[in-house]
PDB file of C-alpha atoms and ligand atoms in Angstrom:
ATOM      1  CA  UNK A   1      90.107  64.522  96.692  1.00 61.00           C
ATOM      2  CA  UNK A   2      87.265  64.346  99.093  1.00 69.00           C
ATOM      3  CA  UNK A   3      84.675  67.442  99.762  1.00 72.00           C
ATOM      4  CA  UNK A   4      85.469  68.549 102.836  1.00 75.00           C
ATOM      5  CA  UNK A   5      82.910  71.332 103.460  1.00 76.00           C
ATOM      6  CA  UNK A   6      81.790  71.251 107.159  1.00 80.00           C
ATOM      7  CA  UNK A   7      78.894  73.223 107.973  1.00 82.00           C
ATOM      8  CA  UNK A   8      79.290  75.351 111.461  1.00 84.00           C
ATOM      9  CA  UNK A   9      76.732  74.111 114.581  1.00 83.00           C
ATOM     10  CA  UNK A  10      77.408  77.799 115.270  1.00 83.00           C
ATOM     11  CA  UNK A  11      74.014  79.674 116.492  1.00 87.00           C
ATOM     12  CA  UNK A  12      73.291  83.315 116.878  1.00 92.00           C
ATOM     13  CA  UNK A  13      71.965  86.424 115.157  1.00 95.00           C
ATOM     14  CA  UNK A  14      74.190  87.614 112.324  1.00 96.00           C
ATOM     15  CA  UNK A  15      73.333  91.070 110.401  1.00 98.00           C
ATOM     16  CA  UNK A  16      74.785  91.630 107.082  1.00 98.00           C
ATOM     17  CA  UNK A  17      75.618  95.253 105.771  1.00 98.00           C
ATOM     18  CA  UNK A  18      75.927  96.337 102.401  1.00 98.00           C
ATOM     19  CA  UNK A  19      74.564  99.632 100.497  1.00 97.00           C
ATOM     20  CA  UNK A  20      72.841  97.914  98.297  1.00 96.00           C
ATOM     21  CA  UNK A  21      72.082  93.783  97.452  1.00 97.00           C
ATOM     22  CA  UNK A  22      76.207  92.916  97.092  1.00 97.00           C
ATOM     23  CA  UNK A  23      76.310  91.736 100.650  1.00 98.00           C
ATOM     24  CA  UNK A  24      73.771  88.573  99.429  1.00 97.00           C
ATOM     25  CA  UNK A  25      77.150  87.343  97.982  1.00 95.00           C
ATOM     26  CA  UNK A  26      78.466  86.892 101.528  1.00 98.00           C
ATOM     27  CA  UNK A  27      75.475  86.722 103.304  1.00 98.00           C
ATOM     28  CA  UNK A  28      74.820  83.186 101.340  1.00 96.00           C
ATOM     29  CA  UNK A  29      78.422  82.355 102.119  1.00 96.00           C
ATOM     30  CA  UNK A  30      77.413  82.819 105.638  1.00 96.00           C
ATOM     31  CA  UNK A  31      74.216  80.987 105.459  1.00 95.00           C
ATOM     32  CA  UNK A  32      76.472  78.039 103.556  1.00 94.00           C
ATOM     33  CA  UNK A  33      78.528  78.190 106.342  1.00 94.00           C
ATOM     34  CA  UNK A  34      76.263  78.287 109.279  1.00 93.00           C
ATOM     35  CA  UNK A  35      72.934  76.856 108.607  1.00 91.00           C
ATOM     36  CA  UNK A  36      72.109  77.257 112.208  1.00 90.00           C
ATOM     37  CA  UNK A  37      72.494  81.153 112.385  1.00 94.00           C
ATOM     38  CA  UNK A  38      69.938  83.485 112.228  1.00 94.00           C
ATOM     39  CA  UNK A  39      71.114  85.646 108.999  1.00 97.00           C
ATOM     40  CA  UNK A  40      69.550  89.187 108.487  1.00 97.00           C
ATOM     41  CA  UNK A  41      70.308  91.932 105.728  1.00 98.00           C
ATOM     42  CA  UNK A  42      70.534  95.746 105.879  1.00 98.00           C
ATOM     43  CA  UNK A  43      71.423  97.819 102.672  1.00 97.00           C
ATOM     44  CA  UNK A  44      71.754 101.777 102.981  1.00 97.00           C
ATOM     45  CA  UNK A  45      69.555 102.153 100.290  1.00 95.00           C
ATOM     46  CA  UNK A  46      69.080 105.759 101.329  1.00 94.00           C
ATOM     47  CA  UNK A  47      73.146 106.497 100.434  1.00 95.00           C
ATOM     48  CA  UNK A  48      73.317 104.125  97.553  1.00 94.00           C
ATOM     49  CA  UNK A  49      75.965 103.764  95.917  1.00 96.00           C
ATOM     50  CA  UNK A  50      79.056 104.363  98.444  1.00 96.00           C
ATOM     51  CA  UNK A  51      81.584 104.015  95.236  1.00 93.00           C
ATOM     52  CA  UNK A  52      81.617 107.459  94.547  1.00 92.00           C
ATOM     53  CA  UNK A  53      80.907 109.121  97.588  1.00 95.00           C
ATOM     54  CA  UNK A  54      83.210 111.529  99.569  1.00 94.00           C
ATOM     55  CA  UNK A  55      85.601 109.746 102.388  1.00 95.00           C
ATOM     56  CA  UNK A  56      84.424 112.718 104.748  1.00 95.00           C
ATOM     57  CA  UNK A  57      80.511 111.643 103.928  1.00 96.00           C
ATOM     58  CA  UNK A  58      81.119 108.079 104.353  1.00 97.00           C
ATOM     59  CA  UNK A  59      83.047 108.365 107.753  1.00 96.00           C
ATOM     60  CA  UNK A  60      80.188 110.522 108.988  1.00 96.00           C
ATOM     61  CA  UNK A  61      77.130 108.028 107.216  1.00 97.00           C
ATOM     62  CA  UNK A  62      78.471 104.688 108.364  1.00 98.00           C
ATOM     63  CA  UNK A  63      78.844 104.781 112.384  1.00 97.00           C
ATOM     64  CA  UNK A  64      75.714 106.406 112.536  1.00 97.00           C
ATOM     65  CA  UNK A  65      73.805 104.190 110.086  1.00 97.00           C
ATOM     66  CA  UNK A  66      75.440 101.024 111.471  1.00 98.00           C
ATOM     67  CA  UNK A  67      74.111 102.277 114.862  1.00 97.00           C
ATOM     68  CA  UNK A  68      70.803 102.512 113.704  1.00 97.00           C
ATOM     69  CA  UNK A  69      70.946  99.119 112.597  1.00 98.00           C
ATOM     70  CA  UNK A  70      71.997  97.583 114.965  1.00 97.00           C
ATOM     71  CA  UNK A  71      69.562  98.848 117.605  1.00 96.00           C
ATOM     72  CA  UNK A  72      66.684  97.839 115.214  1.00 96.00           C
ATOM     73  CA  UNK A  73      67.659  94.301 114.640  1.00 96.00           C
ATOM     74  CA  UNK A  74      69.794  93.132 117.895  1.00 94.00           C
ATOM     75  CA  UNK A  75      73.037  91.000 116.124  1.00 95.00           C
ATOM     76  CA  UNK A  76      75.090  89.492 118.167  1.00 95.00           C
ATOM     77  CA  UNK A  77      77.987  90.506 114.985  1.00 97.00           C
ATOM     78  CA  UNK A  78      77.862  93.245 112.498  1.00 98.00           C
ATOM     79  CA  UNK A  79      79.403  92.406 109.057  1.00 98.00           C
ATOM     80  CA  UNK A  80      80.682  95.248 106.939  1.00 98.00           C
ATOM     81  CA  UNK A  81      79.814  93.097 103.766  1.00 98.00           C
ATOM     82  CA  UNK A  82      81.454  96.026 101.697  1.00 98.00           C
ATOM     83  CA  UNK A  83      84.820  96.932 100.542  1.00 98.00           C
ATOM     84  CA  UNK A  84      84.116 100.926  99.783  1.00 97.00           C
ATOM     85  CA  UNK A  85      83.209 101.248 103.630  1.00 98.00           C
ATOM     86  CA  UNK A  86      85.247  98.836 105.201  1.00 97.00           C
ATOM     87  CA  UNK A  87      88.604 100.290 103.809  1.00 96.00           C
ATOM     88  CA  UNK A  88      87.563 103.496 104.851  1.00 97.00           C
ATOM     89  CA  UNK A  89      85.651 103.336 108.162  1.00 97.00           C
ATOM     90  CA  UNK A  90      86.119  99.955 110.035  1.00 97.00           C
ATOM     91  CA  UNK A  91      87.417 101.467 113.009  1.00 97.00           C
ATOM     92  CA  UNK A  92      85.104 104.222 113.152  1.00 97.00           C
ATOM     93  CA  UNK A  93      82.093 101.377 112.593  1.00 98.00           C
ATOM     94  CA  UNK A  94      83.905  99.024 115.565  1.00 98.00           C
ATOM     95  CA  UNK A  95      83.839 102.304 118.186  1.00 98.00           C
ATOM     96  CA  UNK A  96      80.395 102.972 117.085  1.00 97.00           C
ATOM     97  CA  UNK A  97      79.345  99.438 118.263  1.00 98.00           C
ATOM     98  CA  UNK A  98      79.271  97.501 121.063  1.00 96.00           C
ATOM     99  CA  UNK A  99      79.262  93.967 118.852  1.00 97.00           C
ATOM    100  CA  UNK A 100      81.744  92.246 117.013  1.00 97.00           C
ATOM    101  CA  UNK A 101      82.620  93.654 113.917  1.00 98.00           C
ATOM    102  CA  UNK A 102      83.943  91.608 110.557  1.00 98.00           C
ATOM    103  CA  UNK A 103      85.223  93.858 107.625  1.00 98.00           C
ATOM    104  CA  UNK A 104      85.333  92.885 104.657  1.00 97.00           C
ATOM    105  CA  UNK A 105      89.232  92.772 102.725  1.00 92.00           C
ATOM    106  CA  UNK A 106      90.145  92.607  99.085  1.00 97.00           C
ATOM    107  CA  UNK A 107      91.599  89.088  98.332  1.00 98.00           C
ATOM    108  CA  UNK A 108      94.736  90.295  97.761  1.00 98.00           C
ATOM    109  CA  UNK A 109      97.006  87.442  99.817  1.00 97.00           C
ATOM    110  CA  UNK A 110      94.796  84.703  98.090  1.00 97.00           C
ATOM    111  CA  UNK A 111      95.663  86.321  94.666  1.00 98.00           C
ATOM    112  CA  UNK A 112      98.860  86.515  95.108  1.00 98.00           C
ATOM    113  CA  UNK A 113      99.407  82.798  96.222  1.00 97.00           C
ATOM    114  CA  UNK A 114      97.194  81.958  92.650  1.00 98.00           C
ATOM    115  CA  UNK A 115      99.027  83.795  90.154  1.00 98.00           C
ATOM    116  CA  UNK A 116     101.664  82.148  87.933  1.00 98.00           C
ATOM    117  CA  UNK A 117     102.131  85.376  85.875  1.00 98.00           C
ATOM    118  CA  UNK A 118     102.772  87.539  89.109  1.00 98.00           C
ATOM    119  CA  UNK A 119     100.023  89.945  87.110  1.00 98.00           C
ATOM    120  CA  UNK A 120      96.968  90.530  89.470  1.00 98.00           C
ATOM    121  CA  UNK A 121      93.851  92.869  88.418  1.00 98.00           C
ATOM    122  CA  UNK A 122      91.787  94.125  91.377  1.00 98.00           C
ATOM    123  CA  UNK A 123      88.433  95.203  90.221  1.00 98.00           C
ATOM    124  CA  UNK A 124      86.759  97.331  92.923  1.00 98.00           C
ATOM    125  CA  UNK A 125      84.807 100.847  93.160  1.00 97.00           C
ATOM    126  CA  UNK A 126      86.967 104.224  92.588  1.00 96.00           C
ATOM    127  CA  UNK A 127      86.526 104.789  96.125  1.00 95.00           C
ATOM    128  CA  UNK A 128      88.242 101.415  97.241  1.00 97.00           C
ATOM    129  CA  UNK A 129      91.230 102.014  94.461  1.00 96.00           C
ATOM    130  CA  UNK A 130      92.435 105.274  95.909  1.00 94.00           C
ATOM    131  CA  UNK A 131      92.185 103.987  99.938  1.00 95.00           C
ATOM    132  CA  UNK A 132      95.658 104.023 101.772  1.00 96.00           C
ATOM    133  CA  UNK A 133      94.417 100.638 103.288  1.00 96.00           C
ATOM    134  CA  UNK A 134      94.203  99.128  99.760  1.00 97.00           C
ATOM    135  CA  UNK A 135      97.409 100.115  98.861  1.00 97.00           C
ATOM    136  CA  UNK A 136      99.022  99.019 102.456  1.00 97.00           C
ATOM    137  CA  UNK A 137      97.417  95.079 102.012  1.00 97.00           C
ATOM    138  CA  UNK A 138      98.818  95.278  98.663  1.00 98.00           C
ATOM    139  CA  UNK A 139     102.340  96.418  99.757  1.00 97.00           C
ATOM    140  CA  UNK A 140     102.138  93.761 102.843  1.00 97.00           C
ATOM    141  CA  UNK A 141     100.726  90.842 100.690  1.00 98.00           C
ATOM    142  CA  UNK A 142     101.833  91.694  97.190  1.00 98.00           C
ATOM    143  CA  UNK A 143     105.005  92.188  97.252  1.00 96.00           C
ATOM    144  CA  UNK A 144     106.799  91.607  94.258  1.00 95.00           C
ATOM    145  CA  UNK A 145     103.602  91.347  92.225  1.00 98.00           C
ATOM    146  CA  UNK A 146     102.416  93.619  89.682  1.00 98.00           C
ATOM    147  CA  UNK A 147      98.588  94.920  90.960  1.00 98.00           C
ATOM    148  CA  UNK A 148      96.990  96.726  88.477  1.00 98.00           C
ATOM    149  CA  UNK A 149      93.987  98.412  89.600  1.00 98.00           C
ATOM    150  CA  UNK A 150      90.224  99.474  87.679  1.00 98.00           C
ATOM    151  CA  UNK A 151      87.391 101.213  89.492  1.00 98.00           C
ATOM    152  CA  UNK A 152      84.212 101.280  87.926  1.00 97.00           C
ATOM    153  CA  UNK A 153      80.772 102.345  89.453  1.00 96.00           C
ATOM    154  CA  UNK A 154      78.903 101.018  86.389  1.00 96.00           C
ATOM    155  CA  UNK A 155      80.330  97.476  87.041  1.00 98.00           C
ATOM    156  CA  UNK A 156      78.212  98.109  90.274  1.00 97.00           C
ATOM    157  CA  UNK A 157      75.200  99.650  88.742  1.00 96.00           C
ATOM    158  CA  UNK A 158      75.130  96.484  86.596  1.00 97.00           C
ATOM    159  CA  UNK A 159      75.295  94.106  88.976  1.00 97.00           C
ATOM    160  CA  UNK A 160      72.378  95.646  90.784  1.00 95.00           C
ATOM    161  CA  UNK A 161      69.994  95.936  87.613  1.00 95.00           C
ATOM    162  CA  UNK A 162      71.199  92.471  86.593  1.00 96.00           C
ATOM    163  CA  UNK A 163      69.890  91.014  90.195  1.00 95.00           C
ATOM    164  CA  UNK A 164      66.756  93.295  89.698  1.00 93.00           C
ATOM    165  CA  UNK A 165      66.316  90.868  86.486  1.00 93.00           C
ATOM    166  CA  UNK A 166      67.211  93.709  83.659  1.00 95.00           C
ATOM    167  CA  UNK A 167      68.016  91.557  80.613  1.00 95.00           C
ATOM    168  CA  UNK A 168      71.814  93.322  80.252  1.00 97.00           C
ATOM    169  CA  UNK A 169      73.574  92.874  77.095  1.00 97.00           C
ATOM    170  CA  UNK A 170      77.118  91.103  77.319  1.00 98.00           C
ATOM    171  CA  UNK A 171      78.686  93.953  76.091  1.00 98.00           C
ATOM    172  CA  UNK A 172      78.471  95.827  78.575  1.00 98.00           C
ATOM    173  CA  UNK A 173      80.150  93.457  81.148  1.00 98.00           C
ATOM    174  CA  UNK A 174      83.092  93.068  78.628  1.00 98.00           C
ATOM    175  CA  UNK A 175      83.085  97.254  78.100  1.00 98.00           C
ATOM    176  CA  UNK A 176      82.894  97.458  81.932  1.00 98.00           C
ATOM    177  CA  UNK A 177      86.325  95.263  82.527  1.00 98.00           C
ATOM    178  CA  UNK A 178      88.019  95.891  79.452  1.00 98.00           C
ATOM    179  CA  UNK A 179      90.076  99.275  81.254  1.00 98.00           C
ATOM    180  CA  UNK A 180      91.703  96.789  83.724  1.00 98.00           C
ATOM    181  CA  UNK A 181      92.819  94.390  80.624  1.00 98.00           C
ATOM    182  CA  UNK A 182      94.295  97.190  78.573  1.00 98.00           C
ATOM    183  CA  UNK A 183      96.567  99.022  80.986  1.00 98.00           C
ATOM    184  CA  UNK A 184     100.207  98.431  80.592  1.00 98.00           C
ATOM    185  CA  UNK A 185     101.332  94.896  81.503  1.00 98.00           C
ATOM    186  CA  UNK A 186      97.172  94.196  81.829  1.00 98.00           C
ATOM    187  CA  UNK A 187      97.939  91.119  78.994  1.00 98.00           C
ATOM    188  CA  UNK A 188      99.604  89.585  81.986  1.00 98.00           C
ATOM    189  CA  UNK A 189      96.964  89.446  84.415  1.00 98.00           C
ATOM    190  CA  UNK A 190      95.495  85.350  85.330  1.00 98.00           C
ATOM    191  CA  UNK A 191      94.240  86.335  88.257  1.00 98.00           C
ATOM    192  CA  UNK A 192      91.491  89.575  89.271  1.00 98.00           C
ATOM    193  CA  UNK A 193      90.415  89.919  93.134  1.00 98.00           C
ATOM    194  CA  UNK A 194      86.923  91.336  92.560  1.00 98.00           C
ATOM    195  CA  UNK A 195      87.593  93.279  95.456  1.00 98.00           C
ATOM    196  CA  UNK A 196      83.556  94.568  95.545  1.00 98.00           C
ATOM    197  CA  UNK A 197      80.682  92.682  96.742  1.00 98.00           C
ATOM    198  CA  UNK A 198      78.713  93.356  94.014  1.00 98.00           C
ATOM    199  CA  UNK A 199      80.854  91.719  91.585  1.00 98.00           C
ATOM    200  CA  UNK A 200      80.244  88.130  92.321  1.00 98.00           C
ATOM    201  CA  UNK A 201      76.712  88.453  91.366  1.00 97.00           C
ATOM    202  CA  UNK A 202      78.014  88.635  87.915  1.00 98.00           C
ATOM    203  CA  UNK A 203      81.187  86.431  87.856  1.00 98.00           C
ATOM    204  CA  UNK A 204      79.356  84.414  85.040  1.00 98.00           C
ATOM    205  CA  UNK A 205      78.925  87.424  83.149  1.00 98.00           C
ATOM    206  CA  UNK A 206      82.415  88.725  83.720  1.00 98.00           C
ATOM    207  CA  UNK A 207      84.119  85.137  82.960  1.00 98.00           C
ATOM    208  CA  UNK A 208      82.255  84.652  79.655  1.00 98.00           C
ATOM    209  CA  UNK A 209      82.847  88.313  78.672  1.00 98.00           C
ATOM    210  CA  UNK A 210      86.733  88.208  79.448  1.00 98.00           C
ATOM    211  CA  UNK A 211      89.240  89.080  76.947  1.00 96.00           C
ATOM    212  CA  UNK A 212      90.912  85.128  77.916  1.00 95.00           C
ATOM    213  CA  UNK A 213      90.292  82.926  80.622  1.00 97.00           C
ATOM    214  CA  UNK A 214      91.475  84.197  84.513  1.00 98.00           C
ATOM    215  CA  UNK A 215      90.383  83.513  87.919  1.00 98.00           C
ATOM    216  CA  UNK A 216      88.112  86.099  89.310  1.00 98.00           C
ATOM    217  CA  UNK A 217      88.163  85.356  93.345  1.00 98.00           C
ATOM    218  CA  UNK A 218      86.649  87.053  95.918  1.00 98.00           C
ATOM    219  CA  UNK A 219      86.506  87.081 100.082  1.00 97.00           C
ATOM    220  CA  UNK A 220      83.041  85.744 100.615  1.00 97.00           C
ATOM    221  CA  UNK A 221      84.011  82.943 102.124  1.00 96.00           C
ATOM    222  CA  UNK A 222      86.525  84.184 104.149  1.00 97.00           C
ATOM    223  CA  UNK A 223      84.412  86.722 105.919  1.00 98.00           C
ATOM    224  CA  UNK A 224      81.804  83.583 106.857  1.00 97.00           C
ATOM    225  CA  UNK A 225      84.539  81.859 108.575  1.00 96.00           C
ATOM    226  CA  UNK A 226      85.786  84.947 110.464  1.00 97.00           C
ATOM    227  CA  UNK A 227      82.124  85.473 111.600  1.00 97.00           C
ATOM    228  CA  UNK A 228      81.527  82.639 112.747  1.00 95.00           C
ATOM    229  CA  UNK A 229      84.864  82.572 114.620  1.00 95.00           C
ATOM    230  CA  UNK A 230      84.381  86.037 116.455  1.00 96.00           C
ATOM    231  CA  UNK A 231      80.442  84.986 117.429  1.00 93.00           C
ATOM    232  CA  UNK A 232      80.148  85.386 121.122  1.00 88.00           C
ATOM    233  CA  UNK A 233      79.575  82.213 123.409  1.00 82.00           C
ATOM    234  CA  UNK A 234      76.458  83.941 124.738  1.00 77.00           C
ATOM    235  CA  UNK A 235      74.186  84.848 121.625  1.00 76.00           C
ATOM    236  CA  UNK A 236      70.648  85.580 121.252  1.00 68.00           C
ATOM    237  CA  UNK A 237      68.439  82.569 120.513  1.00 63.00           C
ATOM    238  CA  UNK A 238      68.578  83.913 117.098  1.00 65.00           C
ATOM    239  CA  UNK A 239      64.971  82.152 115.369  1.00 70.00           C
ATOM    240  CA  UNK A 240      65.051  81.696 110.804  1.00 75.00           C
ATOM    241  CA  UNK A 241      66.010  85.202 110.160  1.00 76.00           C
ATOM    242  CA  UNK A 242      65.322  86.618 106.900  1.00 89.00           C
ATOM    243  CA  UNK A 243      64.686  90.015 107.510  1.00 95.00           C
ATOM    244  CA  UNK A 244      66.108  92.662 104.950  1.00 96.00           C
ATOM    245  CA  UNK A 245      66.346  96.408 106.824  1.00 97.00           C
ATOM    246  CA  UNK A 246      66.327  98.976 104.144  1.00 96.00           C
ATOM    247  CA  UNK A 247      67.221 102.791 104.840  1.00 96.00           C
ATOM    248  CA  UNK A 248      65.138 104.289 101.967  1.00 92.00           C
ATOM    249  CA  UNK A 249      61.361 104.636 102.178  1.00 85.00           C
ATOM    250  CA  UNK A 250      59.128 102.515 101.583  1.00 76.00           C
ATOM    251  CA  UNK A 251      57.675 103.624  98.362  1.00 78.00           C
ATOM    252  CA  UNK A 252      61.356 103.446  97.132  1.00 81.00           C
ATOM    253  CA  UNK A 253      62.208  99.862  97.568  1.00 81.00           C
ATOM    254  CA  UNK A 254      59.937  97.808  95.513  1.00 83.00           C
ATOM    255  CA  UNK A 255      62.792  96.666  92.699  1.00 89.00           C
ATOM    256  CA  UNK A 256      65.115  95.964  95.899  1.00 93.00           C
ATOM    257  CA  UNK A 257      62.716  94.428  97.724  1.00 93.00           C
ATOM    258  CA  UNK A 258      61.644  91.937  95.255  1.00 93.00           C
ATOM    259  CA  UNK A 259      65.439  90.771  94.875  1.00 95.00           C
ATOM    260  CA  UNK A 260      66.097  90.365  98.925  1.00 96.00           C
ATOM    261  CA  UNK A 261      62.434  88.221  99.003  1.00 94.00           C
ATOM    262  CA  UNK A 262      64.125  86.049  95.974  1.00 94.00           C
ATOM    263  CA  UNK A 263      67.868  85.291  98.227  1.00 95.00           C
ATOM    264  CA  UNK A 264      65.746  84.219 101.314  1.00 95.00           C
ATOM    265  CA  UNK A 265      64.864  87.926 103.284  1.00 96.00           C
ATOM    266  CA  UNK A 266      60.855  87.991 102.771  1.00 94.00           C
ATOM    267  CA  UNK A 267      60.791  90.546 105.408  1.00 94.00           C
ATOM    268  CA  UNK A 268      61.220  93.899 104.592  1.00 94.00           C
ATOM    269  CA  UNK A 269      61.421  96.826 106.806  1.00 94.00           C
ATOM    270  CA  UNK A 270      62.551 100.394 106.863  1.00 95.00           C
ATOM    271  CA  UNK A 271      65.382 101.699 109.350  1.00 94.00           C
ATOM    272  CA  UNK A 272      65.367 105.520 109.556  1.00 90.00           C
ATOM    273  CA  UNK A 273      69.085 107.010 109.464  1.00 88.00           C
ATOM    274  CA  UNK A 274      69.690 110.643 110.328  1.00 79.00           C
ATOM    275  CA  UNK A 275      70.525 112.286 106.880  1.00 79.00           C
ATOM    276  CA  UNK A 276      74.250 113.385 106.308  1.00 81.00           C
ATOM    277  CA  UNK A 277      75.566 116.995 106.513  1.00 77.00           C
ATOM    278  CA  UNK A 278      78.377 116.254 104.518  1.00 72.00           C
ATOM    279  CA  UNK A 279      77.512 116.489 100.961  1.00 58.00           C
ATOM    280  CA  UNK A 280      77.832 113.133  99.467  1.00 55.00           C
ATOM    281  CA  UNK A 281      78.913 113.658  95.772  1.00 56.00           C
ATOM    282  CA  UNK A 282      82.906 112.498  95.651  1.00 52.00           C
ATOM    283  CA  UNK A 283      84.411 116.439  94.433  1.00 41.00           C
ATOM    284  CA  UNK A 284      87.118 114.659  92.072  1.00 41.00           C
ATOM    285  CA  UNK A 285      87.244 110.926  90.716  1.00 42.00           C
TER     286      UNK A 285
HETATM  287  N1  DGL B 301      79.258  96.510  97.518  1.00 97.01           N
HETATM  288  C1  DGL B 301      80.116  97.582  97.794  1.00 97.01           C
HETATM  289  C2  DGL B 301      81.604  97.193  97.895  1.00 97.01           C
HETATM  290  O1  DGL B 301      81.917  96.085  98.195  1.00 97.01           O
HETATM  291  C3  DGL B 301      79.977  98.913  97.157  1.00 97.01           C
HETATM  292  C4  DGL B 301      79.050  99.266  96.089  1.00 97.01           C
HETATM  293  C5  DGL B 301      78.708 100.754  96.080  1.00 97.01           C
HETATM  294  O2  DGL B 301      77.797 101.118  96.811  1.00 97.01           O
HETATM  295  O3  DGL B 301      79.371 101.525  95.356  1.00 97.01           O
HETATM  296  O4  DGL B 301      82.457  98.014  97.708  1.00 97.01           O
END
């Protein structure tokens, strides 16, 4: 079959949103995509990690946060390269703004088109696995197909200390997934929608350390097509890009920092965000 990949001429100033570096999985997909766009990064390293904060913290962090953003780095689009705050908050994040905004979706559809079992896993924070809107894509494009859900925060603490270059043992990739593979029916799943960003850093890690071989997809590329399509006509010039916006001071970021310079951001600067009222530990799992 012939490669078909066709790069976008598509020009313009794209900022990528994460809490922390799991948004470099779609902010390469973007770059990939459209090598003419001007990419930057922002992570809300200040409220890192978003898996187990409170709904009612996260709806009041992310319009505000995203607005601060935004009015430091000028995007013509604002992608919401994260599943916690996406499924929770894209419509409070799209009245905030005054930009197109792309959310980011568990692969659920694609799944569900791949599996020959009609078992799917979705891997994903605890805050994504209880969302209404999770539940609803799985209901409108899952029907008929056993979903089996596992949250897991460390899967996300891993992937950031494995992309800050911590030597982790396999082990604990293979004790991180294992929950998901030993529910009921879980000896039936060939397919798992890593349904947080984080988790294709480490798909290598997760494939080698699986109980047998499945798919593990994800909707990386997805989101760079849908960014590219929703770009305005009338962009900003746009220039390299390559800057990484960071909520969290200064003398905070050096392990972050060092990862964004190694994925192509070798500009680093700090975005002050109002701090929350709400409190921001989640009061039950
Ligand atoms: N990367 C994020 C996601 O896609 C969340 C990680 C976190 O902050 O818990 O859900």
């Amino acid at each position: 079959m012939p490669y078909t990949f066709e790069p976008s001429p598509a020009r313009g100033r794209v900022l990528v949103f994460d809490s922390g570096v799991g948004g470099l999985t779609v902010a390469g997909e973007i770059r990939a995509l459209g090598p003419r766009l001007s990419v930057h990064y922002a992570a809300d390293t200040g409220f890192f990690p978003y898996g187990d904060k409170s709904d009612e913290a996260l709806r009041e962090r992310l319009p505000k946060v995203a607005r601060a953003l935004v009015e430091a780095v000028q995007p013509d689009v604002f992608v919401i390269a994260c599943n916690t705050a996406s499924t929770l908050a894209l419509a409070e994040v799209r009245a905030a703004l005054d930009i197109p905004v792309v959310g980011t979706v568990p692969a659920i559809k694609p799944a569900a088109q791949l599996t020959e079992t009609g078992t799917i896993g979705l891997l994903a924070t605890p805050g994504t696995i209880r969302r209404a809107y999770t539940a609803q894509l799985i209901e409108e494009f899952a029907a008929g197909k056993r979903v089996l859900l596992h949250g897991s925060l460390d899967l996300v603490k891993l992937a950031e200390a494995n992309a800050r270059g911590e030597d982790i043992p396999p082990e604990a990739f293979a004790s991180a997934q294992a929950p998901l593979f030993a529910m009921e029916g879980g000896d039936a799943i060939d397919t798992v929608v890593l349904a947080c960003t984080h988790f294709p850093l480490v798909r290598g890690q997760l494939i080698a350390t699986a109980p047998r071989p499945v798919s593990y997809i994800d909707s990386g590329a997805a989101i760079a097509r849908q960014t590219i399509r929703v770009l305005p006509k009338d962009t900003h010039a746009g220039g390299q890009g390559g800057t990484a916006s960071l909520t969290s001071p200064p003398d905070e970021t050096d392990g972050i920092s060092r990862v964004l310079r190694r994925y192509g951001f070798p500009e680093i600067q700090f975005v002050a965000c109002e701090p929350n009222a709400t409190t921001s530990a989640e009061a039950a799992p």
